[in-house]
CSV table of C-alpha atoms and ligand atoms in Angstrom, one decimal:
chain,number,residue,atom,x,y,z
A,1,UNK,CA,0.0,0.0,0.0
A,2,UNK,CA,1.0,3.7,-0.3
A,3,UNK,CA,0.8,5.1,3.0
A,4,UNK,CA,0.7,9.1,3.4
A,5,UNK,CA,2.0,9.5,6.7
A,6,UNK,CA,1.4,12.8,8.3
A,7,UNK,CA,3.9,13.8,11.0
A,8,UNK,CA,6.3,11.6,9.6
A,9,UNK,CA,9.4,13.0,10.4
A,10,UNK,CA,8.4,13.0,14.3
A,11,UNK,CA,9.5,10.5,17.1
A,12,UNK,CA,6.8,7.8,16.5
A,13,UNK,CA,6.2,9.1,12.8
A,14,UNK,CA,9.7,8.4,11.6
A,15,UNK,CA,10.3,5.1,13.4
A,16,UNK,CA,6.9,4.0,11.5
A,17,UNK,CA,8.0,5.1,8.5
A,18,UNK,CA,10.8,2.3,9.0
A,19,UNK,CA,8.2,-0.5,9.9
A,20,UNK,CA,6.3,0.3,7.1
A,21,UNK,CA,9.0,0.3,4.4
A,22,UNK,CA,10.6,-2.5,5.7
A,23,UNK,CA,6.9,-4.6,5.4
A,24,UNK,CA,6.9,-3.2,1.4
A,25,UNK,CA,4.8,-0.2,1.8
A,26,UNK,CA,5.4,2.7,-0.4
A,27,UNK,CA,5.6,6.1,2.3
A,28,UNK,CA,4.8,9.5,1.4
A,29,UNK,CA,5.6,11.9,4.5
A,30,UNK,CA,3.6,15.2,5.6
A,31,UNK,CA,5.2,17.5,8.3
A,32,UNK,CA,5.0,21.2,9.2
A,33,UNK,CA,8.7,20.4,10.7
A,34,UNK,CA,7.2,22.5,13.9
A,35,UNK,CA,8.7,19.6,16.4
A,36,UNK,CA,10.9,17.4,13.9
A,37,UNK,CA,13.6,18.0,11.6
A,38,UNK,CA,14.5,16.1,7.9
A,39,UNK,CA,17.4,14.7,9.4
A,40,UNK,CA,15.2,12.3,10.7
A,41,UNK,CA,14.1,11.3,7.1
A,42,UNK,CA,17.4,10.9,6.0
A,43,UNK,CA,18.1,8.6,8.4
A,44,UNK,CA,15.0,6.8,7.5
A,45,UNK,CA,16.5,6.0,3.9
A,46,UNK,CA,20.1,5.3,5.3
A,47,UNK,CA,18.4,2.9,7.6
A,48,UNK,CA,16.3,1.1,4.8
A,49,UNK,CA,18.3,2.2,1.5
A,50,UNK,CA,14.4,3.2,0.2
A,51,UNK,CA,13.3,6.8,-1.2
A,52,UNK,CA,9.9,8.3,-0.6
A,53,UNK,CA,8.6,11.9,-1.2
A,54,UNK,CA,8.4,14.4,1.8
A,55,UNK,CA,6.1,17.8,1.9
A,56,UNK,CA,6.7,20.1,4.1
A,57,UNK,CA,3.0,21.6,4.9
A,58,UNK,CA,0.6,21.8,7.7
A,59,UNK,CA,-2.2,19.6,8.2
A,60,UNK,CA,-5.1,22.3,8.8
A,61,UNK,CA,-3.7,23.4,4.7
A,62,UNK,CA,-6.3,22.0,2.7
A,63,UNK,CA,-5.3,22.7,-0.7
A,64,UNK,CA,-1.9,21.5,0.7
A,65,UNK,CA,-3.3,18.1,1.1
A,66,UNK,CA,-5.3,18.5,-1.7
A,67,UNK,CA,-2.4,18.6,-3.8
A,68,UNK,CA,-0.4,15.3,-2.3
A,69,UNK,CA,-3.9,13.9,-2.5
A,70,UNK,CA,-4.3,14.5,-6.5
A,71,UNK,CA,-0.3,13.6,-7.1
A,72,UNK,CA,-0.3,10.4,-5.4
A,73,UNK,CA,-2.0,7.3,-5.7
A,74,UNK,CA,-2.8,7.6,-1.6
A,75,UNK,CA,-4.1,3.9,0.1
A,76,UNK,CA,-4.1,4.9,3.1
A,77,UNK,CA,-3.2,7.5,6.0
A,78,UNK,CA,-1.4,7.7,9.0
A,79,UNK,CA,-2.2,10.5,11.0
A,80,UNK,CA,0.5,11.0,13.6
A,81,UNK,CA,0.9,15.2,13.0
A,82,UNK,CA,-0.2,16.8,16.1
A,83,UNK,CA,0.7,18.5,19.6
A,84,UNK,CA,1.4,16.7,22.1
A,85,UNK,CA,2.7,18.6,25.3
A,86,UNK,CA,0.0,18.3,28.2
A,87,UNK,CA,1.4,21.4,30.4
A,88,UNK,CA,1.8,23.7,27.3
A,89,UNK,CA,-2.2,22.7,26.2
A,90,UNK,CA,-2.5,24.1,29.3
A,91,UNK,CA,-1.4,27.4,28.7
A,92,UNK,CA,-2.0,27.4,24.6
A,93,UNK,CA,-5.7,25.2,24.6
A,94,UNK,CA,-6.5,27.3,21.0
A,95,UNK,CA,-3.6,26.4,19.6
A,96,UNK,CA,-3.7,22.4,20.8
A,97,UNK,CA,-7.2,22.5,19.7
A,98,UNK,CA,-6.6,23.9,15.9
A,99,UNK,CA,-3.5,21.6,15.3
A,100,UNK,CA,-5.1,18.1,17.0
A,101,UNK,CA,-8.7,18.8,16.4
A,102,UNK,CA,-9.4,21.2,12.9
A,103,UNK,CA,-6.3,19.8,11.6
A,104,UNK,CA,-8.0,15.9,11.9
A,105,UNK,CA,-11.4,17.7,10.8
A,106,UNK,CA,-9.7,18.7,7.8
A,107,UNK,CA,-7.7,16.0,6.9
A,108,UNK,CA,-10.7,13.9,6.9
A,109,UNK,CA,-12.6,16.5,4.6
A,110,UNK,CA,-9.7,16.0,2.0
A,111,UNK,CA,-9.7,12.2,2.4
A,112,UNK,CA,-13.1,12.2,1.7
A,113,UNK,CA,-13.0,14.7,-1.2
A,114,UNK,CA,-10.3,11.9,-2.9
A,115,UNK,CA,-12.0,8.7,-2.0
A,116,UNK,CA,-9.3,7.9,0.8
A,117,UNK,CA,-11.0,5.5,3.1
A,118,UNK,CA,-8.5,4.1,5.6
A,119,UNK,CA,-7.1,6.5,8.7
A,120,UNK,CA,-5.1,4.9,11.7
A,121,UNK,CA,-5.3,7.6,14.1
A,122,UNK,CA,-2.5,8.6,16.9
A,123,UNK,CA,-4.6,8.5,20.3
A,124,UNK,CA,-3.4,8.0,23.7
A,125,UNK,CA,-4.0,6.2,27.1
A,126,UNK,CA,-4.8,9.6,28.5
A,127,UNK,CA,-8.1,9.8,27.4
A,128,UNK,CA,-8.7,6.8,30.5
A,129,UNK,CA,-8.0,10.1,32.8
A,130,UNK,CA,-7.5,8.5,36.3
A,131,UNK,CA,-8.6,5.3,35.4
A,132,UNK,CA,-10.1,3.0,38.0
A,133,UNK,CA,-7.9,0.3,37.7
A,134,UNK,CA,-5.4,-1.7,36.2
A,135,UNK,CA,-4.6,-3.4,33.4
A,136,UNK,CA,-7.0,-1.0,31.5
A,137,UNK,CA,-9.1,-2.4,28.3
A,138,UNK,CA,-10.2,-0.3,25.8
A,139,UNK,CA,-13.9,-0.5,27.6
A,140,UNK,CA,-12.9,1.5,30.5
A,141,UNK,CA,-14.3,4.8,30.7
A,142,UNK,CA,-13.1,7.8,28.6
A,143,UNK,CA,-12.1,11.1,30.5
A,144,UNK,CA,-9.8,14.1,30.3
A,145,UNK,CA,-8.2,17.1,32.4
A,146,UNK,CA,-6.3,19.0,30.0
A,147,UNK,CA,-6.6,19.9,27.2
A,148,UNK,CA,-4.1,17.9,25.2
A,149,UNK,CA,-6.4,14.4,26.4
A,150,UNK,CA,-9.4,16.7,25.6
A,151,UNK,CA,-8.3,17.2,22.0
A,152,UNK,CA,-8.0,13.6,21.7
A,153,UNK,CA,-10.8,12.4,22.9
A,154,UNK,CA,-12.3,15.0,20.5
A,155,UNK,CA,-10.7,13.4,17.2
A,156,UNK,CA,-12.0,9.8,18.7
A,157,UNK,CA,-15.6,10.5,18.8
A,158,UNK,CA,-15.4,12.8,15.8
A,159,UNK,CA,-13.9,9.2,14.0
A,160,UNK,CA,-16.4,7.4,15.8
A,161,UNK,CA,-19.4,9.8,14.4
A,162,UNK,CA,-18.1,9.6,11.1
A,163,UNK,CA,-18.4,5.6,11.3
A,164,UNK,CA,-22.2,6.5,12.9
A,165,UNK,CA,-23.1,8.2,9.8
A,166,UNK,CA,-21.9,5.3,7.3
A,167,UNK,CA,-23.7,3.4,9.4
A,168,UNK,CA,-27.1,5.2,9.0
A,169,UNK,CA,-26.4,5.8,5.3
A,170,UNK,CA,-25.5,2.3,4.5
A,171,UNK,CA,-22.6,3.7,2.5
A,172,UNK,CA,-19.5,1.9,4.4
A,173,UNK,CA,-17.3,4.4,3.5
A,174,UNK,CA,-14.7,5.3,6.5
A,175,UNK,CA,-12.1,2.2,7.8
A,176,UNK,CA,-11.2,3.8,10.7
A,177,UNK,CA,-8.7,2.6,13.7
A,178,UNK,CA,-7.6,4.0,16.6
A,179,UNK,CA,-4.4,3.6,18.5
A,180,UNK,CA,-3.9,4.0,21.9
A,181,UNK,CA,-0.5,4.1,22.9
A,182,UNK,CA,1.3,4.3,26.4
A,183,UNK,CA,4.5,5.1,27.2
A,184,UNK,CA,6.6,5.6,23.9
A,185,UNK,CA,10.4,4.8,24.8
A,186,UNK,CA,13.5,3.6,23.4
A,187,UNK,CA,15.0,4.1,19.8
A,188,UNK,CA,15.8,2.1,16.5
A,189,UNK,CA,18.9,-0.4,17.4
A,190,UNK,CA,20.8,1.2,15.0
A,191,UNK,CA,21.4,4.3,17.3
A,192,UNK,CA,20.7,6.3,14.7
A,193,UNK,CA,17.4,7.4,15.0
A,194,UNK,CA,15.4,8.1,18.5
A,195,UNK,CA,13.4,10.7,20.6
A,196,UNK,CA,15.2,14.4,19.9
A,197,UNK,CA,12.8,16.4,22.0
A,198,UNK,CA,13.3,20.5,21.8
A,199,UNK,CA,14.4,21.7,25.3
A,200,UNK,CA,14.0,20.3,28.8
A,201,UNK,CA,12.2,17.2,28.0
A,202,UNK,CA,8.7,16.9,29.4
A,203,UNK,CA,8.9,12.8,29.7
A,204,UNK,CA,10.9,10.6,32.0
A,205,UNK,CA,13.1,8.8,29.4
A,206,UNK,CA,14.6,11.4,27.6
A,207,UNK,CA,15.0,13.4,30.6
A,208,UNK,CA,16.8,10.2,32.7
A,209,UNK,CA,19.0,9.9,29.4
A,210,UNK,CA,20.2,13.6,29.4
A,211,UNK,CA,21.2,13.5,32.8
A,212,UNK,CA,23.3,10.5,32.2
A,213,UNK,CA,25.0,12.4,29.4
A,214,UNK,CA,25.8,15.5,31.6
A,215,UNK,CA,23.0,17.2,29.7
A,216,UNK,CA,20.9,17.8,33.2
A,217,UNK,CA,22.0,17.7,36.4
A,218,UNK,CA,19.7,15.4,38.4
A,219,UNK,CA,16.1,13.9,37.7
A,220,UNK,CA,13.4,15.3,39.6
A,221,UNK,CA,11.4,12.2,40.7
A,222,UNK,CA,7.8,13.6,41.1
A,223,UNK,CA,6.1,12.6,43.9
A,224,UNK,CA,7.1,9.5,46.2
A,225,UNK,CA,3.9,8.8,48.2
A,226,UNK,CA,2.0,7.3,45.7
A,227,UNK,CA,-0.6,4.2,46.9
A,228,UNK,CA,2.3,2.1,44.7
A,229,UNK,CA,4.9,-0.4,46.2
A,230,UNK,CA,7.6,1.9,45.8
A,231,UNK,CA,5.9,4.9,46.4
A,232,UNK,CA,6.8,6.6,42.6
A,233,UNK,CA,4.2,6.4,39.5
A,234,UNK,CA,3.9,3.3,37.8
A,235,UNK,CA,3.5,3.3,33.5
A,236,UNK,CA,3.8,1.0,30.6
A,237,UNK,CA,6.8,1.8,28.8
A,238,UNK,CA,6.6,0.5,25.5
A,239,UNK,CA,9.6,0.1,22.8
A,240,UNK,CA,8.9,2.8,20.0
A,241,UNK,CA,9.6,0.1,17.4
A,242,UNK,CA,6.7,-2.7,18.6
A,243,UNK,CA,4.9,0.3,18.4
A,244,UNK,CA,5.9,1.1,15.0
A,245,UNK,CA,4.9,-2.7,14.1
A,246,UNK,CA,1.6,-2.4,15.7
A,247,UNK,CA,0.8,0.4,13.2
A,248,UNK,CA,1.4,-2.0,10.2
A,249,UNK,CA,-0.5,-4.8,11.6
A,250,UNK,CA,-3.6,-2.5,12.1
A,251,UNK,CA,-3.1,-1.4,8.5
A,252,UNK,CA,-3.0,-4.8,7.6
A,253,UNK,CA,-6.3,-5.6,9.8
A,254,UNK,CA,-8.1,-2.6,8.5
A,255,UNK,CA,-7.2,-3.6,4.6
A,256,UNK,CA,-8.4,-7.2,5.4
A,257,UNK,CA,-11.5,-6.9,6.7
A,258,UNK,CA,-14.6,-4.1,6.1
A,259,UNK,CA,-15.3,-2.5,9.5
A,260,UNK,CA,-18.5,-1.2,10.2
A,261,UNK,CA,-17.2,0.4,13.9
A,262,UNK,CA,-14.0,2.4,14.6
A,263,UNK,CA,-11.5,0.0,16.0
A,264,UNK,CA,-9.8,0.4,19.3
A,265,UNK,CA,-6.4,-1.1,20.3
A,266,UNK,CA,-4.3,-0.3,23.2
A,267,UNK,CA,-0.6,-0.5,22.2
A,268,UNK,CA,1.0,-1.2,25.7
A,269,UNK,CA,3.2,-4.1,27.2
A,270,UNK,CA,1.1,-4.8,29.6
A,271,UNK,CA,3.6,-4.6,32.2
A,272,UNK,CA,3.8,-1.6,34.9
A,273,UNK,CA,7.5,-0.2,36.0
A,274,UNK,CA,8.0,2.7,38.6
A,275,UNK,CA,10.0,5.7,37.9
A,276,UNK,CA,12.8,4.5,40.1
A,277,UNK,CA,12.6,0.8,38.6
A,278,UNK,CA,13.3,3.2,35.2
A,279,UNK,CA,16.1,4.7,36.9
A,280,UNK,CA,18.1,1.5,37.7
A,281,UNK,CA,17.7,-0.4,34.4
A,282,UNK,CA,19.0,2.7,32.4
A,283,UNK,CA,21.8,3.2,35.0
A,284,UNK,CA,22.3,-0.5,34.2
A,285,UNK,CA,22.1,-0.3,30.4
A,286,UNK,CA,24.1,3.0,30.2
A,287,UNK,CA,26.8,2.3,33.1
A,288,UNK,CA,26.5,6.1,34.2
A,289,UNK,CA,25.0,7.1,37.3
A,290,UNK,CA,21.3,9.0,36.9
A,291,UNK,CA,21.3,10.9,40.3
A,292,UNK,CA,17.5,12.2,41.5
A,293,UNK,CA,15.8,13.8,44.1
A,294,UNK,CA,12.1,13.0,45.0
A,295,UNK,CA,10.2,16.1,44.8
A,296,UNK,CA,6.5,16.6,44.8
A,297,UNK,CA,3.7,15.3,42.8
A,298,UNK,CA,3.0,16.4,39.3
A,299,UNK,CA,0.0,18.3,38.9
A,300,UNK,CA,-2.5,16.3,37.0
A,301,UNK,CA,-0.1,13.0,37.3
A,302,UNK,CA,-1.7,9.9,38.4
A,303,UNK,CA,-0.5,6.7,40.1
A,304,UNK,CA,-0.8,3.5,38.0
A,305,UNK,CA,-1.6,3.7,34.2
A,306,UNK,CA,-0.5,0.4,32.4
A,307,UNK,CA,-2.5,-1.3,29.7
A,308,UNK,CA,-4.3,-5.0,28.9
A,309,UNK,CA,-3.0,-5.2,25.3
A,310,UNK,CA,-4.6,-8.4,24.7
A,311,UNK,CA,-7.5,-7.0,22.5
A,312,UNK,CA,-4.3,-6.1,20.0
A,313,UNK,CA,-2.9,-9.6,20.2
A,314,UNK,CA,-6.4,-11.6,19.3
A,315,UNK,CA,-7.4,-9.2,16.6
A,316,UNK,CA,-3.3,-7.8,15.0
A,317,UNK,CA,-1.7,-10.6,16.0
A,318,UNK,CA,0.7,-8.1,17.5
A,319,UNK,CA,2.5,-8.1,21.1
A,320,UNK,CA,5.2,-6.2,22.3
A,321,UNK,CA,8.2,-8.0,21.5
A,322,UNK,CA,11.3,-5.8,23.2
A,323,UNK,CA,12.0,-5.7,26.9
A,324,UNK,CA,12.8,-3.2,29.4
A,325,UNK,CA,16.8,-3.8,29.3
A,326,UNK,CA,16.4,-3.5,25.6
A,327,UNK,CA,14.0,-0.2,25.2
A,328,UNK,CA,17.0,1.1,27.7
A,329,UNK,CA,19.9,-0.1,25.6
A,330,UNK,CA,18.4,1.4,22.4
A,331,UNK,CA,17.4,4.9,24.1
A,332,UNK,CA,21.7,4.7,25.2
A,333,UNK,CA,22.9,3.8,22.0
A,334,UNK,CA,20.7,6.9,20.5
A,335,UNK,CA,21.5,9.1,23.5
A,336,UNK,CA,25.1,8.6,23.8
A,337,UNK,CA,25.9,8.8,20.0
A,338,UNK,CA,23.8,11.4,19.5
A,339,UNK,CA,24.0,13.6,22.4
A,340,UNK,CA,22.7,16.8,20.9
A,341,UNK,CA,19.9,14.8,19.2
A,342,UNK,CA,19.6,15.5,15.1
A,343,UNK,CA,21.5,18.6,15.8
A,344,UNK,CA,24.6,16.5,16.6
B,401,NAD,P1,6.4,14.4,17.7
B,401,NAD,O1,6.2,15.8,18.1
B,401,NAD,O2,7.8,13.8,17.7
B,401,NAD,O3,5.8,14.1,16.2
B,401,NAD,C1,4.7,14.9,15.7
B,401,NAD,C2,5.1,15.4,14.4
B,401,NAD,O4,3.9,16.1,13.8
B,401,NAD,C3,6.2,16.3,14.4
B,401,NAD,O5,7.2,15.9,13.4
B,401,NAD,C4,5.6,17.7,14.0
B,401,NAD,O6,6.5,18.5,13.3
B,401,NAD,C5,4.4,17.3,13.2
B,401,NAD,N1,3.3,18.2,13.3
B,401,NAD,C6,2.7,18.8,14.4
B,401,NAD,N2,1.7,19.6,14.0
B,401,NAD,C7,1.6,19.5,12.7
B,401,NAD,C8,0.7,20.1,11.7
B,401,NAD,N3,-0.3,20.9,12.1
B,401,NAD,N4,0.9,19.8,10.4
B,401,NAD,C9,1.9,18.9,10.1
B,401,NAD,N5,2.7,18.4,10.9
B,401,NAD,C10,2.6,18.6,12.2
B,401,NAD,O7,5.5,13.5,18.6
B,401,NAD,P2,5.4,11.9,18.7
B,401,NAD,O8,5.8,11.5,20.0
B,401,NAD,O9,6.0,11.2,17.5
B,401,NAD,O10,3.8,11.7,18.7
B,401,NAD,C11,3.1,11.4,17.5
B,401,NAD,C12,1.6,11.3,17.8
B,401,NAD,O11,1.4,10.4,18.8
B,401,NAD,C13,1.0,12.6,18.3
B,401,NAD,O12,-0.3,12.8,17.8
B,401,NAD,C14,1.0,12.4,19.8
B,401,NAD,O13,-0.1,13.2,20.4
B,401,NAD,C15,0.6,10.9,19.9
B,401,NAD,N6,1.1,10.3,21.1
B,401,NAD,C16,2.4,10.5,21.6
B,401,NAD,C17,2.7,9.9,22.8
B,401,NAD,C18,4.1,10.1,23.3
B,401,NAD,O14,4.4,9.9,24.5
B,401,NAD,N7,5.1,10.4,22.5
B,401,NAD,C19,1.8,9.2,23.6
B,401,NAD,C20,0.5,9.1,23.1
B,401,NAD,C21,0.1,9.6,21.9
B,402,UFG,N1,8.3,11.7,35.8
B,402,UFG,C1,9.2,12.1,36.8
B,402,UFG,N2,10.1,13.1,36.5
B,402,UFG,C2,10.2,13.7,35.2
B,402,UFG,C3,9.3,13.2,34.2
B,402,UFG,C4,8.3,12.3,34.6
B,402,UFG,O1,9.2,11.6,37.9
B,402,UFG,O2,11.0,14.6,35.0
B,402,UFG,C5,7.4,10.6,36.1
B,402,UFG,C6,5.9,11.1,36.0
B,402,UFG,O3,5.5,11.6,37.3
B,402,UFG,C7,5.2,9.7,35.7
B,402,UFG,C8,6.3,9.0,34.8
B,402,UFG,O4,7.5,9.6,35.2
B,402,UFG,O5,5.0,9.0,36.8
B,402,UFG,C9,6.1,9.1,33.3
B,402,UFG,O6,5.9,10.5,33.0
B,402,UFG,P1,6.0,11.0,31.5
B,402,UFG,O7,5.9,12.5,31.5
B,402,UFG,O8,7.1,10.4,30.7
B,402,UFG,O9,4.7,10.4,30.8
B,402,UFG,P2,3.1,10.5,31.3
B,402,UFG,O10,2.7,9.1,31.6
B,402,UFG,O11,2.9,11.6,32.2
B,402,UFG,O12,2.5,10.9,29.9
B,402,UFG,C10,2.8,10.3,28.6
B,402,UFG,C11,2.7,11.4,27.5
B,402,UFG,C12,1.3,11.8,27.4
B,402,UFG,C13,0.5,10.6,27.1
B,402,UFG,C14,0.7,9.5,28.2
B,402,UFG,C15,0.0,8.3,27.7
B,402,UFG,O13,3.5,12.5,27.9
B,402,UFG,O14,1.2,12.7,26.3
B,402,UFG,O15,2.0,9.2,28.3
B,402,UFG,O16,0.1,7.3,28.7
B,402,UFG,F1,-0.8,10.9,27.0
């Protein structure tokens, strides 16, 4: 298939990009650039020794996808381009809001326009909120508290309208899936390609990996009184790359069989790990001490948030493959040859 794959040249984007090449699909790559850089991309063809076309545009351009609609033979989309920083949705909700939500709204409006049927759609275990329990299935109950979660939740049950109203038409128009990831970590095994965030990194691994570089000078643990049997949060931390395979077995499960509902997978390991169980295996992958202080709670953090993927194994035939030790080797390899990120 030809898969257009907007916010391609991002983290989770570019590491797709690789899954998806390497299965035989043909890539064409959308990005504003606004959080990524092309070094990325080139990477992505030294990696694979495969060309693909890249346009630079924004999402929420119409005539911009209208134009990479009409030029190429598009099968399906990836829609990874979007926001993603929870405390600065906090502070910029209209922006969060035009690039998440009116950006999906009008990507949709174009696929439509060119008969372009098939969207896998970049969602996130956030939209569980607090959730009541753990493992969490896809049936637990949706909420938000920011506006980042917000904006996702929005594009869901926007997707899950637009399947509504094939439904009530009878047309059978939209194949529609939705991924929820948790924890993105780690980086290709090559060491050339990883997470290259801009500035203090908002997330726990690239943060722990720029400390043991020299980059930072100690982790701020947040919060160590948590109803958890260290005390710290808990999360699924999942290897970017059985991400990146979970994508192309959903595009293979959406090409294979008609859907008359939006489908739902969780893309977690199933496994929980604290914040100082993270610590100690990247101190033991890296060999370089990550020193930390435990400071308070994270607004809006919650305790326990790790995933029942098994929905994603019955119907993809996909499971997390790559363990702890090995998400922490491959976020070293990245880190440590690559200190400045893409800018190196
Ligand atoms: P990223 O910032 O590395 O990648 C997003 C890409 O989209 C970037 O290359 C950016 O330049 C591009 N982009 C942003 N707005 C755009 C627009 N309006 N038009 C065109 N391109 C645009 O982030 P990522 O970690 O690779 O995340 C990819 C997707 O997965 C996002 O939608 C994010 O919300 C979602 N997600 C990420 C995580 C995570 O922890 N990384 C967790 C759950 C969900
Ligand atoms: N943490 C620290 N210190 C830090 C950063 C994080 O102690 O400097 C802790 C957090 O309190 C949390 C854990 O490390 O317990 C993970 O925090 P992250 O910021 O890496 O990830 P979150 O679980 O808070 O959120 C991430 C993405 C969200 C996404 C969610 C999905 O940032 O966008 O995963 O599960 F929605």
């Amino acid at each position: 298939m030809r898969v257009l794959i907007t916010g391609g040249a991002g983290y989770i984007g570019s590491h797709t990009c690789i899954a998806l090449l390497e299965e035989g699909h043909e890539i064409v790559v959308f990005d504003n650039l606004s959080n990524s850089s092309l070094v990325s991309l080139e990477r992505v063809r030294q990696i694979t020794g495969k060309t693909f076309p890249v346009i630079v545009d924004d999402v929420t351009d119409r005539l911009a996808l209208d134009s990479v609609f009409s030029e190429h033979k598009i099968d399906a989309v990836m829609h990874f381009a979007g926001k993603k920083a929870v405390g600065e949705s906090c502070v910029e909700p209209l922006m969060y809001y035009q690039n998440n939500v009116a950006g999906t709204l009008i990507l949709c409006e174009a696929m439509k326009a060119h008969e372009i049927s098939t969207l896998i759609f970049s969602s996130s275990a956030t939209v569980y909120g607090d959730p009541h329990s753990t493992p969490i299935t896809e049936e637990f109950p949706l909420s938000t508290t920011n506006p980042y979660g917000q904006s996702k939740l929005m594009v869901e049950n926007i997707l899950r309208d637009l399947m509504a109203a094939d439904n009530l038409s009878g047309k059978n128009f939209w194949q529609l899936g939705i991924l929820r990831y948790f924890n993105p970590v780690g980086a290709h095994s090559s060491g050339l390609m990883g997470e290259d965030p801009q500035g203090i990194p908002n997330n726990l691994l690239p943060y722990i990996a720029q400390v043991a570089v020299g980059k930072l000078d100690k982790l701020s643990v947040f919060g160590g009184d948590y109803p958890t049997p260290d005390g710290r949060g808990i999360r699924d931390y999942i290897h970017v790359m059985d991400l990146a395979e979970g994508h192309v077995k959903a595009l293979h499960f959406l090409s294979m069989n008609n859907v008359s509902d939006c489908q739902v997978w969780n893309l977690g390991t199933g496994n929980g790990y604290s914040v100082l169980e993270m610590v100690k295996a990247f101190e033991a992958a890296s060999q370089c001490p990550v020193p930390y202080e435990i400071t308070s709670r994270r607004s809006g953090d919650i305790a326990e948030c790790w995933a029942d993927p098994s929905k994603a194994k019955r119907e993809l035939g996909w499971k997390a493959g790559r363990n702890l030790q090995v998400m922490m080797e491959d976020a070293w390899r990245w880190q440590s040859s690559n200190p400045k990120g893409y800018s190196s």
